[in-house]
Amino acid sequence: MNDYVNQWHKLILNCSFDNTYKMVWGKALVELSLNVSDDYENDIVVFKFKDIAELCLKYYWNQIIYFNLIQSANIKKPPEIVGITKQLINVYFEKRDSVQPVRFEKIDFDSIGLTNNYFTSVKKIIKTLKQDVCWRFMNLNGNTYEIYQLNRVEGKVYFTKQNAILLKIHNDYLFTLINYRWTQMLEGFNYSPRISRKVRAIDEDKIRRSSLKKFHKYIDLLFKDGIRKCFYCGETIIEKDLSVDHVIPWSYMFSDDLWNLVYCHKGENSEKSNRMPLENDILRLEERNKVLLQEIDNNTKDFDLLQIAIEKDYLKQFWISFKG
Ligand SMILES: [Zn+2]
């Protein structure tokens, strides 16, 4: 491997585990290198902290708004940049009057009147990058790897053109390595399942929520008279209000499993994304799953999956880990 890329490799693979700042910082630099081309007129390439900060915000925004992934060992005191990101997400939710997650890249902060909030957030992030992140990234076990030069006062990072091009050429490799290391860290801070799948899905813009209609035929088995009842309030649901709900939130599970799906009224569903299921609901769902297992054709894969879930007590276990 090229010596310069090898230094990056070492820094990423061996960096410490307090929080994920180094991951967003490194990833932002590699992403910015994609804009550098061979016919760039100067021998020195400059990246501005402002551009880096915006990318850091993007990475954290997408991970947090979809999956609420925790970014440090100390849950009570999230890292500064994560706190700033969460604050901006909350302002955004309030403004939109909805907690529906939206990718950072799709949001026009100007058009929804959040220009100031956005720039204040970026400014604060720049400050933290200057103080805590930019120089630490180059340090490993007491050695400094001079992979770039810094001007912290002006908020600039300098690369030789040659090195910037090397980052660009090896971007696939470096992105993969950063995501791998990031995932390792997240697995230390989070108990939620499928973390590497979540990180990849966000990166590849493939967070699709598939239709839950295919589960109707099973849940319907519980309502032999054809009158569907809401799992939460117990009232009848008419067709146009019918919704299938993940009792343990989808954002946590990142998976659609029959053992976790119930009917509920449409409004009740969308309002309570990420809310904590009550113990009583978990107990009722456990009972429901046992009843449902009796009703399902035992020659199907879905029967097997439900049976395994009941035997292994997935519901309780994921609920306990979700509660944290
Ligand atoms: Zn209801």
mmCIF file of C-alpha atoms and ligand atoms in Angstrom:
data_model
loop_
_atom_site.group_PDB
_atom_site.id
_atom_site.type_symbol
_atom_site.label_atom_id
_atom_site.label_comp_id
_atom_site.label_asym_id
_atom_site.label_seq_id
_atom_site.Cartn_x
_atom_site.Cartn_y
_atom_site.Cartn_z
ATOM 1 C CA MET A 1 0.000 0.000 0.000
ATOM 2 C CA ASN A 2 1.079 3.552 -0.631
ATOM 3 C CA ASP A 3 2.905 4.981 2.386
ATOM 4 C CA TYR A 4 0.595 7.966 2.767
ATOM 5 C CA VAL A 5 -2.560 5.861 2.628
ATOM 6 C CA ASN A 6 -0.888 3.454 5.013
ATOM 7 C CA GLN A 7 -0.593 6.229 7.587
ATOM 8 C CA TRP A 8 -4.320 6.860 7.288
ATOM 9 C CA HIS A 9 -4.912 3.162 7.657
ATOM 10 C CA LYS A 10 -2.957 3.074 10.915
ATOM 11 C CA LEU A 11 -4.608 6.166 12.332
ATOM 12 C CA ILE A 12 -8.127 4.941 11.599
ATOM 13 C CA LEU A 13 -7.644 1.356 12.633
ATOM 14 C CA ASN A 14 -5.915 2.128 15.926
ATOM 15 C CA CYS A 15 -7.576 5.318 17.084
ATOM 16 C CA SER A 16 -9.073 5.431 20.561
ATOM 17 C CA PHE A 17 -12.634 4.640 21.461
ATOM 18 C CA ASP A 18 -13.965 7.589 23.510
ATOM 19 C CA ASN A 19 -16.316 8.880 20.845
ATOM 20 C CA THR A 20 -16.728 8.897 17.081
ATOM 21 C CA TYR A 21 -15.357 12.387 16.306
ATOM 22 C CA LYS A 22 -12.334 11.048 14.480
ATOM 23 C CA MET A 23 -14.599 9.036 12.232
ATOM 24 C CA VAL A 24 -16.679 11.987 11.044
ATOM 25 C CA TRP A 25 -13.579 14.130 10.687
ATOM 26 C CA GLY A 26 -11.685 11.566 8.614
ATOM 27 C CA LYS A 27 -14.697 10.736 6.535
ATOM 28 C CA ALA A 28 -15.314 14.408 5.760
ATOM 29 C CA LEU A 29 -11.727 14.870 4.555
ATOM 30 C CA VAL A 30 -11.979 11.857 2.270
ATOM 31 C CA GLU A 31 -15.325 13.059 0.937
ATOM 32 C CA LEU A 32 -13.882 16.524 0.209
ATOM 33 C CA SER A 33 -10.947 14.946 -1.633
ATOM 34 C CA LEU A 34 -13.435 13.716 -4.228
ATOM 35 C CA ASN A 35 -13.659 17.296 -5.546
ATOM 36 C CA VAL A 36 -9.917 17.550 -6.192
ATOM 37 C CA SER A 37 -8.887 16.870 -9.745
ATOM 38 C CA ASP A 38 -5.551 16.437 -11.508
ATOM 39 C CA ASP A 39 -5.822 19.770 -13.252
ATOM 40 C CA TYR A 40 -6.137 21.609 -9.945
ATOM 41 C CA GLU A 41 -3.832 24.607 -10.476
ATOM 42 C CA ASN A 42 -2.111 24.763 -7.052
ATOM 43 C CA ASP A 43 0.254 22.321 -5.413
ATOM 44 C CA ILE A 44 -1.510 22.856 -2.115
ATOM 45 C CA VAL A 45 -5.145 21.895 -1.622
ATOM 46 C CA VAL A 46 -7.136 23.676 1.074
ATOM 47 C CA PHE A 47 -10.205 22.294 2.850
ATOM 48 C CA LYS A 48 -12.210 24.711 4.956
ATOM 49 C CA PHE A 49 -13.437 23.794 8.402
ATOM 50 C CA LYS A 50 -16.852 25.082 7.416
ATOM 51 C CA ASP A 51 -17.163 22.450 4.682
ATOM 52 C CA ILE A 52 -15.838 19.762 7.002
ATOM 53 C CA ALA A 53 -18.281 20.792 9.738
ATOM 54 C CA GLU A 54 -21.227 20.591 7.335
ATOM 55 C CA LEU A 55 -20.257 17.041 6.396
ATOM 56 C CA CYS A 56 -19.855 16.058 10.057
ATOM 57 C CA LEU A 57 -23.338 17.422 10.664
ATOM 58 C CA LYS A 58 -24.628 15.397 7.729
ATOM 59 C CA TYR A 59 -23.148 12.122 8.992
ATOM 60 C CA TYR A 60 -24.421 12.552 12.525
ATOM 61 C CA TRP A 61 -27.798 13.874 11.389
ATOM 62 C CA ASN A 62 -28.506 10.805 9.262
ATOM 63 C CA GLN A 63 -27.329 8.284 11.860
ATOM 64 C CA ILE A 64 -29.273 9.948 14.637
ATOM 65 C CA ILE A 65 -32.503 10.866 12.885
ATOM 66 C CA TYR A 66 -33.042 7.327 11.565
ATOM 67 C CA PHE A 67 -31.553 5.109 14.228
ATOM 68 C CA ASN A 68 -30.642 7.324 17.167
ATOM 69 C CA LEU A 69 -27.220 5.693 17.292
ATOM 70 C CA ILE A 70 -25.296 6.652 20.429
ATOM 71 C CA GLN A 71 -21.876 8.115 19.644
ATOM 72 C CA SER A 72 -19.957 7.824 22.904
ATOM 73 C CA ALA A 73 -19.580 5.703 25.997
ATOM 74 C CA ASN A 74 -21.140 8.356 28.228
ATOM 75 C CA ILE A 75 -24.859 8.364 27.443
ATOM 76 C CA LYS A 76 -25.667 11.100 29.945
ATOM 77 C CA LYS A 77 -23.280 13.574 28.380
ATOM 78 C CA PRO A 78 -23.261 13.149 24.595
ATOM 79 C CA PRO A 79 -20.313 14.613 22.681
ATOM 80 C CA GLU A 80 -20.717 18.322 21.902
ATOM 81 C CA ILE A 81 -21.213 17.901 18.150
ATOM 82 C CA VAL A 82 -23.792 15.180 18.702
ATOM 83 C CA GLY A 83 -25.677 17.455 21.094
ATOM 84 C CA ILE A 84 -25.628 20.255 18.529
ATOM 85 C CA THR A 85 -26.935 17.887 15.869
ATOM 86 C CA LYS A 86 -29.734 16.611 18.108
ATOM 87 C CA GLN A 87 -30.763 20.141 18.924
ATOM 88 C CA LEU A 88 -31.006 21.024 15.248
ATOM 89 C CA ILE A 89 -33.019 17.854 14.596
ATOM 90 C CA ASN A 90 -35.457 18.819 17.347
ATOM 91 C CA VAL A 91 -35.884 22.333 15.969
ATOM 92 C CA TYR A 92 -36.470 20.779 12.561
ATOM 93 C CA PHE A 93 -39.111 18.388 13.934
ATOM 94 C CA GLU A 94 -40.873 21.255 15.652
ATOM 95 C CA LYS A 95 -40.815 23.358 12.513
ATOM 96 C CA ARG A 96 -42.211 20.518 10.426
ATOM 97 C CA ASP A 97 -44.595 19.468 13.182
ATOM 98 C CA SER A 98 -43.611 15.863 12.469
ATOM 99 C CA VAL A 99 -40.974 13.409 13.659
ATOM 100 C CA GLN A 100 -40.715 11.766 10.263
ATOM 101 C CA PRO A 101 -36.987 11.293 9.553
ATOM 102 C CA VAL A 102 -35.594 13.011 6.471
ATOM 103 C CA ARG A 103 -32.097 12.732 5.040
ATOM 104 C CA PHE A 104 -29.888 15.728 5.647
ATOM 105 C CA GLU A 105 -29.127 16.055 1.917
ATOM 106 C CA LYS A 106 -32.816 16.531 1.132
ATOM 107 C CA ILE A 107 -33.386 19.428 3.498
ATOM 108 C CA ASP A 108 -33.269 23.073 2.442
ATOM 109 C CA PHE A 109 -32.785 24.869 5.743
ATOM 110 C CA ASP A 110 -33.313 28.282 4.120
ATOM 111 C CA SER A 111 -36.707 27.497 2.703
ATOM 112 C CA ILE A 112 -38.045 26.278 6.054
ATOM 113 C CA GLY A 113 -36.743 29.331 7.895
ATOM 114 C CA LEU A 114 -33.906 27.638 9.757
ATOM 115 C CA THR A 115 -30.975 29.464 8.147
ATOM 116 C CA ASN A 116 -29.794 30.917 11.447
ATOM 117 C CA ASN A 117 -30.153 27.695 13.396
ATOM 118 C CA TYR A 118 -28.197 25.921 10.710
ATOM 119 C CA PHE A 119 -25.310 28.387 10.660
ATOM 120 C CA THR A 120 -25.135 28.595 14.422
ATOM 121 C CA SER A 121 -24.854 24.798 14.528
ATOM 122 C CA VAL A 122 -22.102 24.756 11.912
ATOM 123 C CA LYS A 123 -20.198 27.481 13.765
ATOM 124 C CA LYS A 124 -20.323 25.553 17.017
ATOM 125 C CA ILE A 125 -19.175 22.400 15.283
ATOM 126 C CA ILE A 126 -16.225 24.275 13.757
ATOM 127 C CA LYS A 127 -15.199 25.363 17.242
ATOM 128 C CA THR A 128 -15.165 21.797 18.560
ATOM 129 C CA LEU A 129 -13.312 20.529 15.504
ATOM 130 C CA LYS A 130 -10.650 23.173 16.071
ATOM 131 C CA GLN A 131 -10.279 22.492 19.771
ATOM 132 C CA ASP A 132 -10.627 18.752 20.025
ATOM 133 C CA VAL A 133 -10.564 16.916 16.759
ATOM 134 C CA CYS A 134 -8.356 18.244 13.964
ATOM 135 C CA TRP A 135 -4.994 17.741 15.676
ATOM 136 C CA ARG A 136 -5.949 14.652 17.675
ATOM 137 C CA PHE A 137 -6.725 12.781 14.490
ATOM 138 C CA MET A 138 -3.028 12.847 13.552
ATOM 139 C CA ASN A 139 -1.822 11.528 16.914
ATOM 140 C CA LEU A 140 -1.359 7.893 17.715
ATOM 141 C CA ASN A 141 0.512 6.424 20.674
ATOM 142 C CA GLY A 142 2.543 9.566 21.159
ATOM 143 C CA ASN A 143 3.472 9.884 17.473
ATOM 144 C CA THR A 144 2.203 12.555 15.129
ATOM 145 C CA TYR A 145 1.547 11.566 11.542
ATOM 146 C CA GLU A 146 1.881 14.667 9.388
ATOM 147 C CA ILE A 147 -0.868 13.724 6.989
ATOM 148 C CA TYR A 148 -1.939 17.356 6.636
ATOM 149 C CA GLN A 149 -1.074 20.836 7.918
ATOM 150 C CA LEU A 150 -3.425 22.890 10.034
ATOM 151 C CA ASN A 151 -4.217 26.530 10.431
ATOM 152 C CA ARG A 152 -6.611 26.438 13.336
ATOM 153 C CA VAL A 153 -7.026 30.197 13.503
ATOM 154 C CA GLU A 154 -8.245 30.470 9.942
ATOM 155 C CA GLY A 155 -9.943 27.092 10.069
ATOM 156 C CA LYS A 156 -8.126 25.452 7.189
ATOM 157 C CA VAL A 157 -6.542 22.089 6.455
ATOM 158 C CA TYR A 158 -3.751 21.905 3.891
ATOM 159 C CA PHE A 159 -2.821 18.905 1.804
ATOM 160 C CA THR A 160 -0.263 18.561 -0.931
ATOM 161 C CA LYS A 161 -2.131 18.054 -4.147
ATOM 162 C CA GLN A 162 -0.486 14.671 -4.480
ATOM 163 C CA ASN A 163 -1.791 13.509 -1.107
ATOM 164 C CA ALA A 164 -5.268 14.873 -1.734
ATOM 165 C CA ILE A 165 -5.373 12.924 -4.983
ATOM 166 C CA LEU A 166 -4.224 9.812 -3.136
ATOM 167 C CA LEU A 167 -7.182 10.160 -0.774
ATOM 168 C CA LYS A 168 -9.459 10.454 -3.742
ATOM 169 C CA ILE A 169 -7.996 7.431 -5.524
ATOM 170 C CA HIS A 170 -8.298 5.325 -2.374
ATOM 171 C CA ASN A 171 -11.643 6.721 -1.259
ATOM 172 C CA ASP A 172 -13.479 3.401 -1.573
ATOM 173 C CA TYR A 173 -10.967 1.712 0.652
ATOM 174 C CA LEU A 174 -10.839 4.545 3.178
ATOM 175 C CA PHE A 175 -14.624 4.910 3.421
ATOM 176 C CA THR A 176 -14.939 1.185 4.026
ATOM 177 C CA LEU A 177 -12.236 1.263 6.661
ATOM 178 C CA ILE A 178 -13.781 4.262 8.429
ATOM 179 C CA ASN A 179 -17.234 2.679 8.420
ATOM 180 C CA TYR A 180 -15.771 -0.559 9.751
ATOM 181 C CA ARG A 181 -14.068 1.204 12.627
ATOM 182 C CA TRP A 182 -17.085 3.416 13.251
ATOM 183 C CA THR A 183 -19.339 0.366 13.396
ATOM 184 C CA GLN A 184 -17.000 -1.237 15.915
ATOM 185 C CA MET A 185 -17.280 1.821 18.117
ATOM 186 C CA LEU A 186 -21.062 1.992 17.757
ATOM 187 C CA GLU A 187 -21.314 -1.643 18.774
ATOM 188 C CA GLY A 188 -19.559 -0.701 21.989
ATOM 189 C CA PHE A 189 -21.970 2.165 22.708
ATOM 190 C CA ASN A 190 -25.270 0.702 21.450
ATOM 191 C CA TYR A 191 -27.182 -2.460 22.229
ATOM 192 C CA SER A 192 -29.469 -2.229 19.236
ATOM 193 C CA PRO A 193 -29.268 -4.986 16.622
ATOM 194 C CA ARG A 194 -27.954 -4.740 13.034
ATOM 195 C CA ILE A 195 -25.609 -1.818 13.553
ATOM 196 C CA SER A 196 -23.375 -2.512 10.576
ATOM 197 C CA ARG A 197 -26.455 -2.835 8.368
ATOM 198 C CA LYS A 198 -27.753 0.470 9.679
ATOM 199 C CA VAL A 199 -24.486 2.274 9.006
ATOM 200 C CA ARG A 200 -24.306 0.865 5.504
ATOM 201 C CA ALA A 201 -27.928 1.578 4.699
ATOM 202 C CA ILE A 202 -27.506 5.215 5.704
ATOM 203 C CA ASP A 203 -24.358 5.563 3.637
ATOM 204 C CA GLU A 204 -25.852 3.998 0.565
ATOM 205 C CA ASP A 205 -29.135 5.865 0.937
ATOM 206 C CA LYS A 206 -31.022 2.581 1.095
ATOM 207 C CA ILE A 207 -33.169 3.017 4.139
ATOM 208 C CA ARG A 208 -36.405 1.728 2.776
ATOM 209 C CA ARG A 209 -39.382 0.918 4.882
ATOM 210 C CA SER A 210 -41.096 -1.849 3.038
ATOM 211 C CA SER A 211 -44.845 -2.197 2.974
ATOM 212 C CA LEU A 212 -46.232 -4.137 5.904
ATOM 213 C CA LYS A 213 -49.319 -5.222 3.958
ATOM 214 C CA LYS A 214 -47.877 -8.692 3.557
ATOM 215 C CA PHE A 215 -48.354 -9.227 7.292
ATOM 216 C CA HIS A 216 -52.119 -8.583 7.146
ATOM 217 C CA LYS A 217 -52.853 -12.164 6.213
ATOM 218 C CA TYR A 218 -51.273 -13.349 9.467
ATOM 219 C CA ILE A 219 -52.522 -10.696 11.860
ATOM 220 C CA ASP A 220 -55.996 -11.114 10.346
ATOM 221 C CA LEU A 221 -56.009 -14.694 11.681
ATOM 222 C CA LEU A 222 -56.603 -13.168 15.115
ATOM 223 C CA PHE A 223 -59.824 -11.500 14.022
ATOM 224 C CA LYS A 224 -61.984 -14.332 12.732
ATOM 225 C CA ASP A 225 -65.114 -12.205 12.495
ATOM 226 C CA GLY A 226 -63.227 -9.774 10.235
ATOM 227 C CA ILE A 227 -63.431 -6.955 12.782
ATOM 228 C CA ARG A 228 -59.902 -5.710 13.395
ATOM 229 C CA LYS A 229 -59.097 -4.297 16.812
ATOM 230 C CA CYS A 230 -56.379 -1.843 17.790
ATOM 231 C CA PHE A 231 -53.640 -3.416 19.905
ATOM 232 C CA TYR A 232 -53.328 -0.307 22.052
ATOM 233 C CA CYS A 233 -56.821 1.061 22.633
ATOM 234 C CA GLY A 234 -58.807 -2.082 21.845
ATOM 235 C CA GLU A 235 -61.294 -0.247 19.626
ATOM 236 C CA THR A 236 -62.397 -1.395 16.181
ATOM 237 C CA ILE A 237 -60.316 -0.093 13.262
ATOM 238 C CA ILE A 238 -61.926 0.722 9.941
ATOM 239 C CA GLU A 239 -59.929 0.030 6.783
ATOM 240 C CA LYS A 240 -58.801 3.591 6.158
ATOM 241 C CA ASP A 241 -57.438 3.966 9.711
ATOM 242 C CA LEU A 242 -55.641 0.630 9.687
ATOM 243 C CA SER A 243 -51.944 0.689 10.328
ATOM 244 C CA VAL A 244 -49.381 -1.974 11.193
ATOM 245 C CA ASP A 245 -47.147 -0.939 14.067
ATOM 246 C CA HIS A 246 -43.761 -2.110 15.334
ATOM 247 C CA VAL A 247 -44.203 -2.457 19.093
ATOM 248 C CA ILE A 248 -40.447 -2.211 19.590
ATOM 249 C CA PRO A 249 -39.712 0.693 17.244
ATOM 250 C CA TRP A 250 -38.536 0.063 13.727
ATOM 251 C CA SER A 251 -35.719 2.555 14.206
ATOM 252 C CA TYR A 252 -34.308 0.243 16.855
ATOM 253 C CA MET A 253 -34.947 -3.105 15.173
ATOM 254 C CA PHE A 254 -34.371 -2.074 11.527
ATOM 255 C CA SER A 255 -36.390 -5.139 10.635
ATOM 256 C CA ASP A 256 -40.014 -6.207 10.153
ATOM 257 C CA ASP A 257 -40.820 -9.259 12.257
ATOM 258 C CA LEU A 258 -44.264 -10.740 12.716
ATOM 259 C CA TRP A 259 -43.621 -11.232 16.444
ATOM 260 C CA ASN A 260 -43.248 -7.452 16.768
ATOM 261 C CA LEU A 261 -46.138 -6.310 14.563
ATOM 262 C CA VAL A 262 -49.666 -5.361 15.580
ATOM 263 C CA TYR A 263 -52.641 -3.474 14.201
ATOM 264 C CA CYS A 264 -53.310 -0.004 15.473
ATOM 265 C CA HIS A 265 -55.096 3.210 14.533
ATOM 266 C CA LYS A 266 -53.088 5.261 12.039
ATOM 267 C CA GLY A 267 -52.689 8.322 14.268
ATOM 268 C CA GLU A 268 -51.486 6.334 17.241
ATOM 269 C CA ASN A 269 -48.758 4.829 15.142
ATOM 270 C CA SER A 270 -47.075 7.868 13.616
ATOM 271 C CA GLU A 271 -47.246 9.897 16.822
ATOM 272 C CA LYS A 272 -45.241 7.539 18.906
ATOM 273 C CA SER A 273 -42.169 6.733 16.891
ATOM 274 C CA ASN A 274 -39.376 5.741 19.240
ATOM 275 C CA ARG A 275 -41.542 5.698 22.316
ATOM 276 C CA MET A 276 -40.887 3.077 24.949
ATOM 277 C CA PRO A 277 -43.350 0.157 24.921
ATOM 278 C CA LEU A 278 -45.031 -0.427 28.264
ATOM 279 C CA GLU A 279 -44.334 -3.633 30.096
ATOM 280 C CA ASN A 280 -48.008 -4.489 29.942
ATOM 281 C CA ASP A 281 -47.962 -4.190 26.130
ATOM 282 C CA ILE A 282 -44.987 -6.520 25.980
ATOM 283 C CA LEU A 283 -46.761 -9.096 28.148
ATOM 284 C CA ARG A 284 -49.918 -8.865 26.031
ATOM 285 C CA LEU A 285 -47.902 -9.207 22.846
ATOM 286 C CA GLU A 286 -46.216 -12.298 24.229
ATOM 287 C CA GLU A 287 -49.618 -13.888 24.795
ATOM 288 C CA ARG A 288 -50.806 -12.753 21.390
ATOM 289 C CA ASN A 289 -47.809 -14.387 19.711
ATOM 290 C CA LYS A 290 -48.610 -17.709 21.346
ATOM 291 C CA VAL A 291 -52.196 -17.511 20.108
ATOM 292 C CA LEU A 292 -51.044 -16.478 16.643
ATOM 293 C CA LEU A 293 -48.668 -19.437 16.423
ATOM 294 C CA GLN A 294 -51.630 -21.796 16.853
ATOM 295 C CA GLU A 295 -53.409 -20.133 13.937
ATOM 296 C CA ILE A 296 -50.614 -20.058 11.360
ATOM 297 C CA ASP A 297 -50.084 -22.850 8.865
ATOM 298 C CA ASN A 298 -47.138 -24.750 10.325
ATOM 299 C CA ASN A 299 -45.704 -25.523 6.908
ATOM 300 C CA THR A 300 -44.618 -21.940 6.314
ATOM 301 C CA LYS A 301 -41.369 -20.139 6.938
ATOM 302 C CA ASP A 302 -43.257 -17.493 8.908
ATOM 303 C CA PHE A 303 -44.485 -20.177 11.301
ATOM 304 C CA ASP A 304 -40.901 -21.257 11.886
ATOM 305 C CA LEU A 305 -39.744 -17.693 12.437
ATOM 306 C CA LEU A 306 -42.516 -16.978 14.930
ATOM 307 C CA GLN A 307 -41.846 -20.220 16.745
ATOM 308 C CA ILE A 308 -38.145 -19.440 17.073
ATOM 309 C CA ALA A 309 -38.937 -15.930 18.294
ATOM 310 C CA ILE A 310 -41.209 -17.331 20.997
ATOM 311 C CA GLU A 311 -38.789 -20.049 22.037
ATOM 312 C CA LYS A 312 -35.858 -17.662 22.203
ATOM 313 C CA ASP A 313 -37.899 -14.929 23.856
ATOM 314 C CA TYR A 314 -36.837 -12.262 21.338
ATOM 315 C CA LEU A 315 -39.572 -9.861 22.387
ATOM 316 C CA LYS A 316 -38.511 -9.634 26.029
ATOM 317 C CA GLN A 317 -34.859 -9.561 25.179
ATOM 318 C CA PHE A 318 -35.055 -6.782 22.620
ATOM 319 C CA TRP A 319 -37.401 -4.840 24.869
ATOM 320 C CA ILE A 320 -34.961 -5.055 27.770
ATOM 321 C CA SER A 321 -32.049 -3.976 25.598
ATOM 322 C CA PHE A 322 -34.130 -1.143 24.096
ATOM 323 C CA LYS A 323 -34.963 0.102 27.575
ATOM 324 C CA GLY A 324 -31.191 0.170 28.184
HETATM 325 ZN ZN ZN B 1 -56.325 2.604 18.811
#
